[in-house]
mmCIF file of C-alpha atoms and ligand atoms in Angstrom:
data_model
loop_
_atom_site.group_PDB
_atom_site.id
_atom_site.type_symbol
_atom_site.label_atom_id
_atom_site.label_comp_id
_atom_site.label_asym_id
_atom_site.label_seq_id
_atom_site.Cartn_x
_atom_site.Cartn_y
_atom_site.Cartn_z
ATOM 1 C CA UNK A 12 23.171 140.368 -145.206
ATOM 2 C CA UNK A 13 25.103 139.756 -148.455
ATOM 3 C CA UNK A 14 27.984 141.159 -149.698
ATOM 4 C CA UNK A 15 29.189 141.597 -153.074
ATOM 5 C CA UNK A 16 32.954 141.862 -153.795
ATOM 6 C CA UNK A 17 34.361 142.992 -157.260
ATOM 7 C CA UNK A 18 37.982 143.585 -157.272
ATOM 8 C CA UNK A 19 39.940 144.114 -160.389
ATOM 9 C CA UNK A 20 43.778 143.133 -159.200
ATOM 10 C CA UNK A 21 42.577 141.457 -156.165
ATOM 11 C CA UNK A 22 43.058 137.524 -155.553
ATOM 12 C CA UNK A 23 39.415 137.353 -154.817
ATOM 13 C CA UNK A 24 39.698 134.027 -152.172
ATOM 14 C CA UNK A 25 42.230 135.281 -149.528
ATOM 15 C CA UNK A 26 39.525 138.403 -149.069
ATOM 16 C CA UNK A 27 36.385 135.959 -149.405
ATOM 17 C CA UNK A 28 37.928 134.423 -146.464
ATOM 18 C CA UNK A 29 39.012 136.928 -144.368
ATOM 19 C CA UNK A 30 35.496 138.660 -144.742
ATOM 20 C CA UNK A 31 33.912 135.264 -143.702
ATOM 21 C CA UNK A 32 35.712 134.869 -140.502
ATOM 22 C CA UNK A 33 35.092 139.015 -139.608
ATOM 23 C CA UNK A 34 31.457 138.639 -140.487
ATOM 24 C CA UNK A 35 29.894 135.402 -139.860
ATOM 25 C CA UNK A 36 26.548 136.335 -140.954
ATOM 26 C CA UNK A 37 27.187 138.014 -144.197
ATOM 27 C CA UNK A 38 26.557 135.955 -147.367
ATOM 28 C CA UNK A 39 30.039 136.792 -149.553
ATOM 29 C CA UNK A 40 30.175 136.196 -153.130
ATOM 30 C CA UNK A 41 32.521 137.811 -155.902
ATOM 31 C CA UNK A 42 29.890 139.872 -158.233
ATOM 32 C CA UNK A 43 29.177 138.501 -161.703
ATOM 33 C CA UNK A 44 26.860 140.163 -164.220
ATOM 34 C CA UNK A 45 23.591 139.537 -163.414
ATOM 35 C CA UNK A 46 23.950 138.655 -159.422
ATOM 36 C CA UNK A 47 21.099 139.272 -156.932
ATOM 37 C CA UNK A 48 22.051 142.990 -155.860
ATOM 38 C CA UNK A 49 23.502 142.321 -152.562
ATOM 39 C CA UNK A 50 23.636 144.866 -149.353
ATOM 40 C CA UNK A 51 27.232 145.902 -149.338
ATOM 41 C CA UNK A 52 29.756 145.403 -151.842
ATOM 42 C CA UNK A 53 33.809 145.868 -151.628
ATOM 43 C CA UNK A 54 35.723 147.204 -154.467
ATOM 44 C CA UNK A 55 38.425 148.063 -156.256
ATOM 45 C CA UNK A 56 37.946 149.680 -160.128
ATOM 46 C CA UNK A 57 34.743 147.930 -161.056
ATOM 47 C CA UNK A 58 33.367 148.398 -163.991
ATOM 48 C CA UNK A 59 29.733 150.435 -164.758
ATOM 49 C CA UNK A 60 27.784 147.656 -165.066
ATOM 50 C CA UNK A 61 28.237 146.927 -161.581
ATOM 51 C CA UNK A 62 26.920 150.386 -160.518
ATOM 52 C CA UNK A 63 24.297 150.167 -162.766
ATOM 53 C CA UNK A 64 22.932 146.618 -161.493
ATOM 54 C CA UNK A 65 22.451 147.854 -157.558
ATOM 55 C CA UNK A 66 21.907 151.464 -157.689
ATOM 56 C CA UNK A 67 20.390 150.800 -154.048
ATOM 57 C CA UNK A 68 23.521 149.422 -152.509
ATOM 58 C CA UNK A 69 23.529 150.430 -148.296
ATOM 59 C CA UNK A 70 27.629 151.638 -149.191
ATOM 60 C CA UNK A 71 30.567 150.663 -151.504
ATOM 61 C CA UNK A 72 33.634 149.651 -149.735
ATOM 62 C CA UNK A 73 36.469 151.358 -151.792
ATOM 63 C CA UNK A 74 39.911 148.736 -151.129
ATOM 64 C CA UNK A 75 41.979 151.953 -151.317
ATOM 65 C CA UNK A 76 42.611 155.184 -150.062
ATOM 66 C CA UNK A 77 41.918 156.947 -153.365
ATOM 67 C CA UNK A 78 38.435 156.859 -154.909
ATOM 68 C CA UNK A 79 39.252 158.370 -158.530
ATOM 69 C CA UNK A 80 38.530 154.763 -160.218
ATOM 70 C CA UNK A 81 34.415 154.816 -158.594
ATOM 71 C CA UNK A 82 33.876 158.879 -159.245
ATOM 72 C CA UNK A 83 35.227 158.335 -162.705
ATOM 73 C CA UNK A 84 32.036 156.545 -162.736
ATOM 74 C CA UNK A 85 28.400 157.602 -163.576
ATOM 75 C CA UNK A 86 27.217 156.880 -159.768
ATOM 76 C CA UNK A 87 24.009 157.793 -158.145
ATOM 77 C CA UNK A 88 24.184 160.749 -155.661
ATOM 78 C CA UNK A 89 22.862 159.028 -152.905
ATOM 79 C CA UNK A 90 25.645 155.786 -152.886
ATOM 80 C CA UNK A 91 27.683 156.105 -150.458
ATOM 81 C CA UNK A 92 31.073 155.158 -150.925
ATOM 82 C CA UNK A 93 33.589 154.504 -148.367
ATOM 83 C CA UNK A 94 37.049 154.957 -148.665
ATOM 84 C CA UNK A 95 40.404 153.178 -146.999
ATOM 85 C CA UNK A 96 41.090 155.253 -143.511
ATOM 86 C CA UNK A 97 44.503 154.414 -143.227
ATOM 87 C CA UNK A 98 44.572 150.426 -142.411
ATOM 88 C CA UNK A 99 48.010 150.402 -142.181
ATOM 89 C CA UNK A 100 49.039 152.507 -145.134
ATOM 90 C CA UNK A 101 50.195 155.829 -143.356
ATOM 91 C CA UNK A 102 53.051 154.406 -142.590
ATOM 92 C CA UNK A 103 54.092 152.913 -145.420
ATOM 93 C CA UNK A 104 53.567 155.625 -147.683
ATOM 94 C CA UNK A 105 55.732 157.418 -144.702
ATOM 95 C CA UNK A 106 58.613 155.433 -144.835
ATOM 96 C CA UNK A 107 58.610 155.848 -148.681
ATOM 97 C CA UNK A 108 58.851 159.388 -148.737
ATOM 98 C CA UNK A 109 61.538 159.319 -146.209
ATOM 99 C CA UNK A 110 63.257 156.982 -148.064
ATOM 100 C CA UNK A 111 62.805 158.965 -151.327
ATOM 101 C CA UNK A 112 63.542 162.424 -149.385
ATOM 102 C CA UNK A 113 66.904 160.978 -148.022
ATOM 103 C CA UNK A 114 68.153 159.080 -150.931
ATOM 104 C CA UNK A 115 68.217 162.548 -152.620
ATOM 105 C CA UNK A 116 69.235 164.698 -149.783
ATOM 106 C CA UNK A 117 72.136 162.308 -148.361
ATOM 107 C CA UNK A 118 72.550 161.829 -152.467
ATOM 108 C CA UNK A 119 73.042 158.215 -151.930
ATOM 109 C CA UNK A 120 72.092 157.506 -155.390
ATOM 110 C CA UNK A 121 75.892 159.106 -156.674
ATOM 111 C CA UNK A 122 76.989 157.003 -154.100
ATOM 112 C CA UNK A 123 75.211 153.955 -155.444
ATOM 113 C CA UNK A 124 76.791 154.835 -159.167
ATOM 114 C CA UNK A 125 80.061 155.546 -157.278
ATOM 115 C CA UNK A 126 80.113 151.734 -156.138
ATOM 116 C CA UNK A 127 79.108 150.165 -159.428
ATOM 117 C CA UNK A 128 82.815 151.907 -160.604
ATOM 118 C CA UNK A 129 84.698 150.875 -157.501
ATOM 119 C CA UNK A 130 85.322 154.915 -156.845
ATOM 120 C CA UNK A 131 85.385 156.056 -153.214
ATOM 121 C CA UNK A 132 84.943 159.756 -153.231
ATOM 122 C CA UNK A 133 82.716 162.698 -150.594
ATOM 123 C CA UNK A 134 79.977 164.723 -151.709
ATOM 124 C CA UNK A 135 79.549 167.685 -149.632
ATOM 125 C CA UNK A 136 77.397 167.703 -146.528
ATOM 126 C CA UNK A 137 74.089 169.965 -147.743
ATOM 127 C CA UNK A 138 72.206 171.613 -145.236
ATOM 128 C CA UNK A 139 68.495 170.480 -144.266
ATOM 129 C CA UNK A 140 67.373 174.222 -144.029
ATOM 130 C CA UNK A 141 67.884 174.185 -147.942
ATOM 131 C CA UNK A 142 66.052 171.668 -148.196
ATOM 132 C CA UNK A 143 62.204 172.385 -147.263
ATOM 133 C CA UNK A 144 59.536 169.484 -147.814
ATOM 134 C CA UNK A 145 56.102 170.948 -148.889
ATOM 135 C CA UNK A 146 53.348 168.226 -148.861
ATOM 136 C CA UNK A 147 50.463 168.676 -150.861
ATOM 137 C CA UNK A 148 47.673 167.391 -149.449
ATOM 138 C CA UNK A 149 47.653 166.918 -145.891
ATOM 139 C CA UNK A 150 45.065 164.524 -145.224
ATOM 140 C CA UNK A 151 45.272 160.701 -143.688
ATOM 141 C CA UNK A 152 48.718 160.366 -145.477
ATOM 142 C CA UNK A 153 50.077 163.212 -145.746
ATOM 143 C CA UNK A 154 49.474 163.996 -142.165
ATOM 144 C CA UNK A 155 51.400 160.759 -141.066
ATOM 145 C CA UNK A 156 54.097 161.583 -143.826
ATOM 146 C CA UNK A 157 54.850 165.602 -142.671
ATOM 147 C CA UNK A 158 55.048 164.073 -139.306
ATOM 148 C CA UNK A 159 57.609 161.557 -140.453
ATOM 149 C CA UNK A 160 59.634 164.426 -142.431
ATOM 150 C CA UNK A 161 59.757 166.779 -139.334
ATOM 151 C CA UNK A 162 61.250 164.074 -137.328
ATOM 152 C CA UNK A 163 64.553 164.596 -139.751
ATOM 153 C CA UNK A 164 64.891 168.148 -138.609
ATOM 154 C CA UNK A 165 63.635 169.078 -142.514
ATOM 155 C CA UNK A 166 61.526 172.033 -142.808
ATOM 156 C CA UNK A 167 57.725 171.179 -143.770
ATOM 157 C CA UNK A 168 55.411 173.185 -145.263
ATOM 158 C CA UNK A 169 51.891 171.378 -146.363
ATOM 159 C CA UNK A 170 48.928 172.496 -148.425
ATOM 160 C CA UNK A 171 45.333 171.959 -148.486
ATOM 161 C CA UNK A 172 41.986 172.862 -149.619
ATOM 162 C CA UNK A 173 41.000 173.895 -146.526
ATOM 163 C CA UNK A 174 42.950 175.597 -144.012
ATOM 164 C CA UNK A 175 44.926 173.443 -141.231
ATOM 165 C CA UNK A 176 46.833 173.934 -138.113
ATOM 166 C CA UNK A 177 49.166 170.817 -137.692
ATOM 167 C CA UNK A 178 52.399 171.079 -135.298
ATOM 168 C CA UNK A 179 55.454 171.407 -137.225
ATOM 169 C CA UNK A 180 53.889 172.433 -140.221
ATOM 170 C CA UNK A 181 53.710 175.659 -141.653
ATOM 171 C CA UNK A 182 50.380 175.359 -143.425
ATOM 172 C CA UNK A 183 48.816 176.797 -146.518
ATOM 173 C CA UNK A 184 45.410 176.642 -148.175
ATOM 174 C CA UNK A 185 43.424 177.148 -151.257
ATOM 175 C CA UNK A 186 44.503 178.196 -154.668
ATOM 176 C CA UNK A 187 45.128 181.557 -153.368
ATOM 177 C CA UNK A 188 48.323 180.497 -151.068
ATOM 178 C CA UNK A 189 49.467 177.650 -153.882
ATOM 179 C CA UNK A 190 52.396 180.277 -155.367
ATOM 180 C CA UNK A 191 54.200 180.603 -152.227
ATOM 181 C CA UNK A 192 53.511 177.680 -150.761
ATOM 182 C CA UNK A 193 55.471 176.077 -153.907
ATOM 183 C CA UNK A 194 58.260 179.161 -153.701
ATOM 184 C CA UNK A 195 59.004 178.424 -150.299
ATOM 185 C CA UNK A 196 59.232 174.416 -151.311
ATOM 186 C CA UNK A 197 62.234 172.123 -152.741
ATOM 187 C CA UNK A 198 60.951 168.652 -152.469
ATOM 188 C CA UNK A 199 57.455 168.883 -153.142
ATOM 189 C CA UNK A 200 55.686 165.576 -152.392
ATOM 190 C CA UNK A 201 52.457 164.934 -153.983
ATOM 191 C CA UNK A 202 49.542 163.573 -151.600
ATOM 192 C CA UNK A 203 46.156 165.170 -153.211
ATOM 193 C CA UNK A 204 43.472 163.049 -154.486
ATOM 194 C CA UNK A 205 42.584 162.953 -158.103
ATOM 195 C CA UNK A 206 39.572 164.994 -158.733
ATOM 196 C CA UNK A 207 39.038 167.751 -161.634
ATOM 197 C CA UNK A 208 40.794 170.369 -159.360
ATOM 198 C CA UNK A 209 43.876 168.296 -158.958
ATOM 199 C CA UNK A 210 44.479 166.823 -162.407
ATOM 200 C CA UNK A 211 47.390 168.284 -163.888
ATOM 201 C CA UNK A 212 48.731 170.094 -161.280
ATOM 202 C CA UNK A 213 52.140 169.167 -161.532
ATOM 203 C CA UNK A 214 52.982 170.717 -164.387
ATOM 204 C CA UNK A 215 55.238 173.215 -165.946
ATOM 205 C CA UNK A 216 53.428 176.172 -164.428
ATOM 206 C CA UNK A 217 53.344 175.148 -161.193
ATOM 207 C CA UNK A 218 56.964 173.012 -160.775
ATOM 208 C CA UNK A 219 58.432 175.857 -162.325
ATOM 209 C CA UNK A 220 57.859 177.694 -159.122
ATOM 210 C CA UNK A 221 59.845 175.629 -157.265
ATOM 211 C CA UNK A 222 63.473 176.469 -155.399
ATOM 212 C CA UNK A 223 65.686 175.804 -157.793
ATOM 213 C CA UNK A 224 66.968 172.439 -157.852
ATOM 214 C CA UNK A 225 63.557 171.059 -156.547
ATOM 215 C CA UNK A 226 63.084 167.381 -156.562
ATOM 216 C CA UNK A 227 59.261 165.874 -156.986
ATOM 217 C CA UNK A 228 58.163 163.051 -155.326
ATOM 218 C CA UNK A 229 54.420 161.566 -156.861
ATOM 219 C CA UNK A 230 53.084 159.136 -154.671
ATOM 220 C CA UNK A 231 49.435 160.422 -155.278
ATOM 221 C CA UNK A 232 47.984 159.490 -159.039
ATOM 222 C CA UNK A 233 49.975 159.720 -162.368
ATOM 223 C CA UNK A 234 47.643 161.911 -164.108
ATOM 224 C CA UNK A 235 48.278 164.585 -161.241
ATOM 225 C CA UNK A 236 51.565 165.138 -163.180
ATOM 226 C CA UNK A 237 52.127 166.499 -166.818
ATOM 227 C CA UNK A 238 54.645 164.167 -168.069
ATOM 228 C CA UNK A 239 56.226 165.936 -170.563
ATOM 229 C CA UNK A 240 56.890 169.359 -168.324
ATOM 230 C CA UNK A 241 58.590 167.019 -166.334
ATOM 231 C CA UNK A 242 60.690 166.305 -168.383
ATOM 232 C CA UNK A 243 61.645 169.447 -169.971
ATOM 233 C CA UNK A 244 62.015 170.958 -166.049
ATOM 234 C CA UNK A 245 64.174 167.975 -165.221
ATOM 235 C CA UNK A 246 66.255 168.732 -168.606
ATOM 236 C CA UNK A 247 66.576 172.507 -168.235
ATOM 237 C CA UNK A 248 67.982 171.284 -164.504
ATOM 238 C CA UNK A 249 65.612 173.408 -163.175
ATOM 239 C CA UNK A 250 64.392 170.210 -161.244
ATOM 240 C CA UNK A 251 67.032 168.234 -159.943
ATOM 241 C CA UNK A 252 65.289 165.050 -160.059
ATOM 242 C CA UNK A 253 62.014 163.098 -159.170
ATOM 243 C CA UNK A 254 60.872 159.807 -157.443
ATOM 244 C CA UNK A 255 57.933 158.441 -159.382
ATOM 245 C CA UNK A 256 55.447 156.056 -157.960
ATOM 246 C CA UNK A 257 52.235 156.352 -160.129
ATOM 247 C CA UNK A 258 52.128 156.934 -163.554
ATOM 248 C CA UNK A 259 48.798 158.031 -166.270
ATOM 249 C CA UNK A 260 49.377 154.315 -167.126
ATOM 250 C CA UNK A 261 50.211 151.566 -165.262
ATOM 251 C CA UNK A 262 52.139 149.414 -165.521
ATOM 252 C CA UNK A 263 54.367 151.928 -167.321
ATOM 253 C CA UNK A 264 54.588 150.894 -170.735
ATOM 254 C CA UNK A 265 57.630 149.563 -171.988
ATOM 255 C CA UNK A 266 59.976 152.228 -173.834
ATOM 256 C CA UNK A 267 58.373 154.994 -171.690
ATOM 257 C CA UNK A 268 61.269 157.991 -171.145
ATOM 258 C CA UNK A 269 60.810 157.757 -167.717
ATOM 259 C CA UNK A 270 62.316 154.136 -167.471
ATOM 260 C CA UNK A 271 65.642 155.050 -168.409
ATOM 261 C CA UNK A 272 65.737 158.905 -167.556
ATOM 262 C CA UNK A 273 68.804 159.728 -165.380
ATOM 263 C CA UNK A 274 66.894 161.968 -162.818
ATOM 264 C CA UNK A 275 63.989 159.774 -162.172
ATOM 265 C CA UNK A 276 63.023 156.705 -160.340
ATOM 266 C CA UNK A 277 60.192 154.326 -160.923
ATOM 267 C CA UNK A 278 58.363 152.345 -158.610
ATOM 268 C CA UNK A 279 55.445 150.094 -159.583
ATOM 269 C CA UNK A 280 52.743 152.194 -157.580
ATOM 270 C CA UNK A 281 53.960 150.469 -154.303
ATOM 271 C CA UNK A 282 54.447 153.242 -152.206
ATOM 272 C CA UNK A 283 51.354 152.034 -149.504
ATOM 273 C CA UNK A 284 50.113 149.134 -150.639
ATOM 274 C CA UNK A 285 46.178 147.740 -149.232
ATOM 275 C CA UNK A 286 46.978 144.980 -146.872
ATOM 276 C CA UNK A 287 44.554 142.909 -146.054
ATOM 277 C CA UNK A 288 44.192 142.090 -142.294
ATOM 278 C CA UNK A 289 43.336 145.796 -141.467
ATOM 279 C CA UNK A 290 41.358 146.274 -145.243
ATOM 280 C CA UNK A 291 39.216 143.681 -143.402
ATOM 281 C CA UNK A 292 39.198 144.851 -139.879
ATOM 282 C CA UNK A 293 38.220 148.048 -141.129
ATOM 283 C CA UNK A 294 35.372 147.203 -143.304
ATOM 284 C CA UNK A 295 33.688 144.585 -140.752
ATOM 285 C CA UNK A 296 33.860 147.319 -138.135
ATOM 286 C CA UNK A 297 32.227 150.037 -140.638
ATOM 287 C CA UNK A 298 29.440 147.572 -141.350
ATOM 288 C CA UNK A 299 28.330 146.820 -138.359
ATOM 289 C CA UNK A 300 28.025 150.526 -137.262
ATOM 290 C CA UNK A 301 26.042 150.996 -140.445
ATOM 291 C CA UNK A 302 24.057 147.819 -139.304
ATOM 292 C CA UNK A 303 23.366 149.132 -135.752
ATOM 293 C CA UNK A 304 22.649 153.001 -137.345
ATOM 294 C CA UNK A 305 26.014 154.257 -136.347
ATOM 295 C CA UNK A 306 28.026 156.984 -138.331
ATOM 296 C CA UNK A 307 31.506 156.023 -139.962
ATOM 297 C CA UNK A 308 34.214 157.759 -140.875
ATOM 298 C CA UNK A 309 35.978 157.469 -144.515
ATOM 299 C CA UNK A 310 32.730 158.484 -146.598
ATOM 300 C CA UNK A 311 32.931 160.354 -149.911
ATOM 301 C CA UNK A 312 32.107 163.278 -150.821
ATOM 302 C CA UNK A 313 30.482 163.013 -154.046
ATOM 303 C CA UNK A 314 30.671 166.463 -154.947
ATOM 304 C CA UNK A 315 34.341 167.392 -153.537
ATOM 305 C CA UNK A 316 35.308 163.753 -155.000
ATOM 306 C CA UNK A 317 37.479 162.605 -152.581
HETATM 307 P P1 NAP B 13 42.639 162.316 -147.769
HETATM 308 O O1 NAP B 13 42.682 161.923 -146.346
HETATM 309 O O2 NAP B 13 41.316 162.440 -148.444
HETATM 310 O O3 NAP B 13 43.433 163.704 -147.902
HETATM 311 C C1 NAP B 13 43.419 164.467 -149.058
HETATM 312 C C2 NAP B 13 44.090 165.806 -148.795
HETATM 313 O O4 NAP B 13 44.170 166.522 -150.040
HETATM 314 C C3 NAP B 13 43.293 166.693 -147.825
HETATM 315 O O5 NAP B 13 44.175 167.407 -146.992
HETATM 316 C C4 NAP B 13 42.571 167.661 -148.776
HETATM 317 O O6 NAP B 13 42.285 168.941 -148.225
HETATM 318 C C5 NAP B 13 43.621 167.830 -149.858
HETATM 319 N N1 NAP B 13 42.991 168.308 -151.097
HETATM 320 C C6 NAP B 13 42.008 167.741 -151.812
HETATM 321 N N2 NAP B 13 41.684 168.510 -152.876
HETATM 322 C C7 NAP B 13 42.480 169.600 -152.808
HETATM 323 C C8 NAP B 13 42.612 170.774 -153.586
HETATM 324 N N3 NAP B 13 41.848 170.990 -154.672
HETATM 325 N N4 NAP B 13 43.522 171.693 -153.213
HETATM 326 C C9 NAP B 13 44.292 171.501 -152.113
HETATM 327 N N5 NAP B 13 44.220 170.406 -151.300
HETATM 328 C C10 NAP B 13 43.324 169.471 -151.662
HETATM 329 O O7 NAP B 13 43.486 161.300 -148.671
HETATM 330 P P2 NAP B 13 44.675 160.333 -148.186
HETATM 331 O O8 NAP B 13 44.151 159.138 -147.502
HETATM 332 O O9 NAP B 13 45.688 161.154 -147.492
HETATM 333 O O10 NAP B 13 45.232 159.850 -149.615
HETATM 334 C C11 NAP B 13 45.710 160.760 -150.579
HETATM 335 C C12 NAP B 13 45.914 160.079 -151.922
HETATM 336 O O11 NAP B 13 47.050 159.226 -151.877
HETATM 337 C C13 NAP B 13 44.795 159.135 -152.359
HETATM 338 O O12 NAP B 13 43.706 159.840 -152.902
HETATM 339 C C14 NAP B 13 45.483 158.269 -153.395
HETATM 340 O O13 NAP B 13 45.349 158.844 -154.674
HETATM 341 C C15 NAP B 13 46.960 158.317 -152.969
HETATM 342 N N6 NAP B 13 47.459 156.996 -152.531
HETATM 343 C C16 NAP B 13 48.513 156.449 -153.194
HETATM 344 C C17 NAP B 13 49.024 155.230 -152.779
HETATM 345 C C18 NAP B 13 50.233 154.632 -153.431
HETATM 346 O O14 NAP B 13 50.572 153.487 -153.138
HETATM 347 N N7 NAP B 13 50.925 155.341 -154.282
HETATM 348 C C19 NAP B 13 48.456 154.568 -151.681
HETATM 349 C C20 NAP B 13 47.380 155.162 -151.030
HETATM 350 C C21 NAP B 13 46.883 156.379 -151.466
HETATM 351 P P3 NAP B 13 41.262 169.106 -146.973
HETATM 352 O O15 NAP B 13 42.015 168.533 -145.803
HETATM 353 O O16 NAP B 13 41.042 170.542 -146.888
HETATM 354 O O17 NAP B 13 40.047 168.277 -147.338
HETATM 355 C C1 GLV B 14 46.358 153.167 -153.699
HETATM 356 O O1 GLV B 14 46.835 153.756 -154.617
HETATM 357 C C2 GLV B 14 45.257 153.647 -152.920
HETATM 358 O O2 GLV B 14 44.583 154.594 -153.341
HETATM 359 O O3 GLV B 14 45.019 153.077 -151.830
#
């Protein structure tokens, strides 16, 4: 069996290695232009060529939860492409949107501008009622993350494509029950994939409906978010602020307003990051089911792209 492994911003030899010991039998090589096509390959944002070279591959291991950098690409219907089931990122993207949803509530961030001047001074205690969470996207992560957010007594509302029943979450679906889904929401926490339905949707139409005072947490794709009505919502103080992991480029460039804007905070797309014992662990498990005829869970959908 070979394997073919094309990583952009991947150390290629730690992987090699760890695929090696979890499948002994598998010949692993990183892909160059012009390689035998192999049986499986293991990805992250290749480039066209590499499609194009083994339309026949048996499946495409995607080293991420989000596929938007492979269906960006012209793919043939019939690949089938495997994304990230968790592996150990539920959690962190869980105890990042805790982290972001507390800073703001507990509004340790005045207190962290309160220190820098040596001033000891109270904000007032704000209720968690005021406060609901509304998740959009309640899938692998968001599941894990709603789950997380309930445990602080917050109110959590989460949205989908299709319709859910999850305990402690009042649930809404479809484009239909998006308005009050996003009335009923103050920090709205962004967990969709990025397909044609979802690009753009937080924007000035749609954050506008928020409570007053909302605060946005993107820890999905930057180009789910319309910069610029960000900023005017965060301006207007409609929005009270926003926690910002991924951005329409990355790294942000250098000068961007959202480096130095007082309401927002970057992170360098960090939020759940692919580690590499379970990437592994997964992948060699998914494998051999595929070897021995077995189903797997984590395929695409080409046509709902995610
Ligand atoms: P997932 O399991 O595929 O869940 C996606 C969820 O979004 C599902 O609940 C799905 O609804 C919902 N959805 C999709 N299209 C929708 C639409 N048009 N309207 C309403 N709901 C829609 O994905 P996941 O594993 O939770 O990951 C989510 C995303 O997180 C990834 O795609 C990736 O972009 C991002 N991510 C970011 C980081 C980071 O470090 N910042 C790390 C990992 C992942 P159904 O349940 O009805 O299908
Ligand atoms: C990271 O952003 C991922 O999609 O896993």
């Amino acid at each position: 069996m070979k394997i073919s492994f094309c990583c952009t911003d991947f150390k290629a030899e730690p992987w090699l290695a760890g695929l090696r010991a979890a499948l002994p039998q598998a010949e692993i090589e990183v892909w160059t232009p012009g390689a035998p096509a192999a049986d499986y390959a293991v990805v992250w944002a290749p480039p066209q060529a590499f499609i194009d070279e083994q339309p026949n591959i048996k499946a495409v291991f995607n080293l991420g939860a989000g596929v938007d950098a492979l269906t960006q690409l012209k793919l043939p219907p019939q690949m089938k492409l495997v994304r990230l089931d968790d592996a150990g990122m539920s959690v962190q993207m869980a105890e990042y949107v805790v982290h972001a949803l507390i800073r703001h509530f507990r509004e340790f961030d005045h207190y962290e501008r309160d220190v820098v001047q040596g001033k000891w001074s109270y904000r007032r205690p704000r209720l968690r009622e005021e406060f609901p969470v509304g998740i959009m996207g309640l899938g692998v992560l968001g599941q894990r993350v709603a789950q997380a957010v309930a445990q602080f007594e917050f109110p959590v509302l989460g949205w989908s494509r299709s319709p859910k029943t999850v305990d402690g979450v009042r649930c809404f679906a479809g484009a239909a029950q998006l308005p009050e889904f996003l009335a009923e929401t103050k920090v709205l926490v962004c967990l969709l994939p990025l397909t044609t339905e979802t690009q753009g949707i937080l924007n000035r139409t749609t954050l506008a409906q928020l409570q007053p005072g909302g605060y946005v947490i993107n820890v999905a794709r930057g180009a789910h978010l319309v910069e610029e009505d960000l900023i005017e919502l965060l301006d207007s103080d409609h929005l009270a602020g926003a926690a910002l992991d991924v951005f329409r480029q990355e790294p942000l460039p250098a000068g961007h307003p959202f480096w130095r804007h007082p309401k927002i905070t970057v992170t360098p797309h960090t939020a759940a990051r692919t580690l590499r014992d379970e990437s592994v662990a997964q992948i060699a498990q998914k494998i051999m089911r595929l070897e021995r005829g077995e189903p797997i869970a984590g395929v695409v959908d080409h046509i709902r792209g995610y």
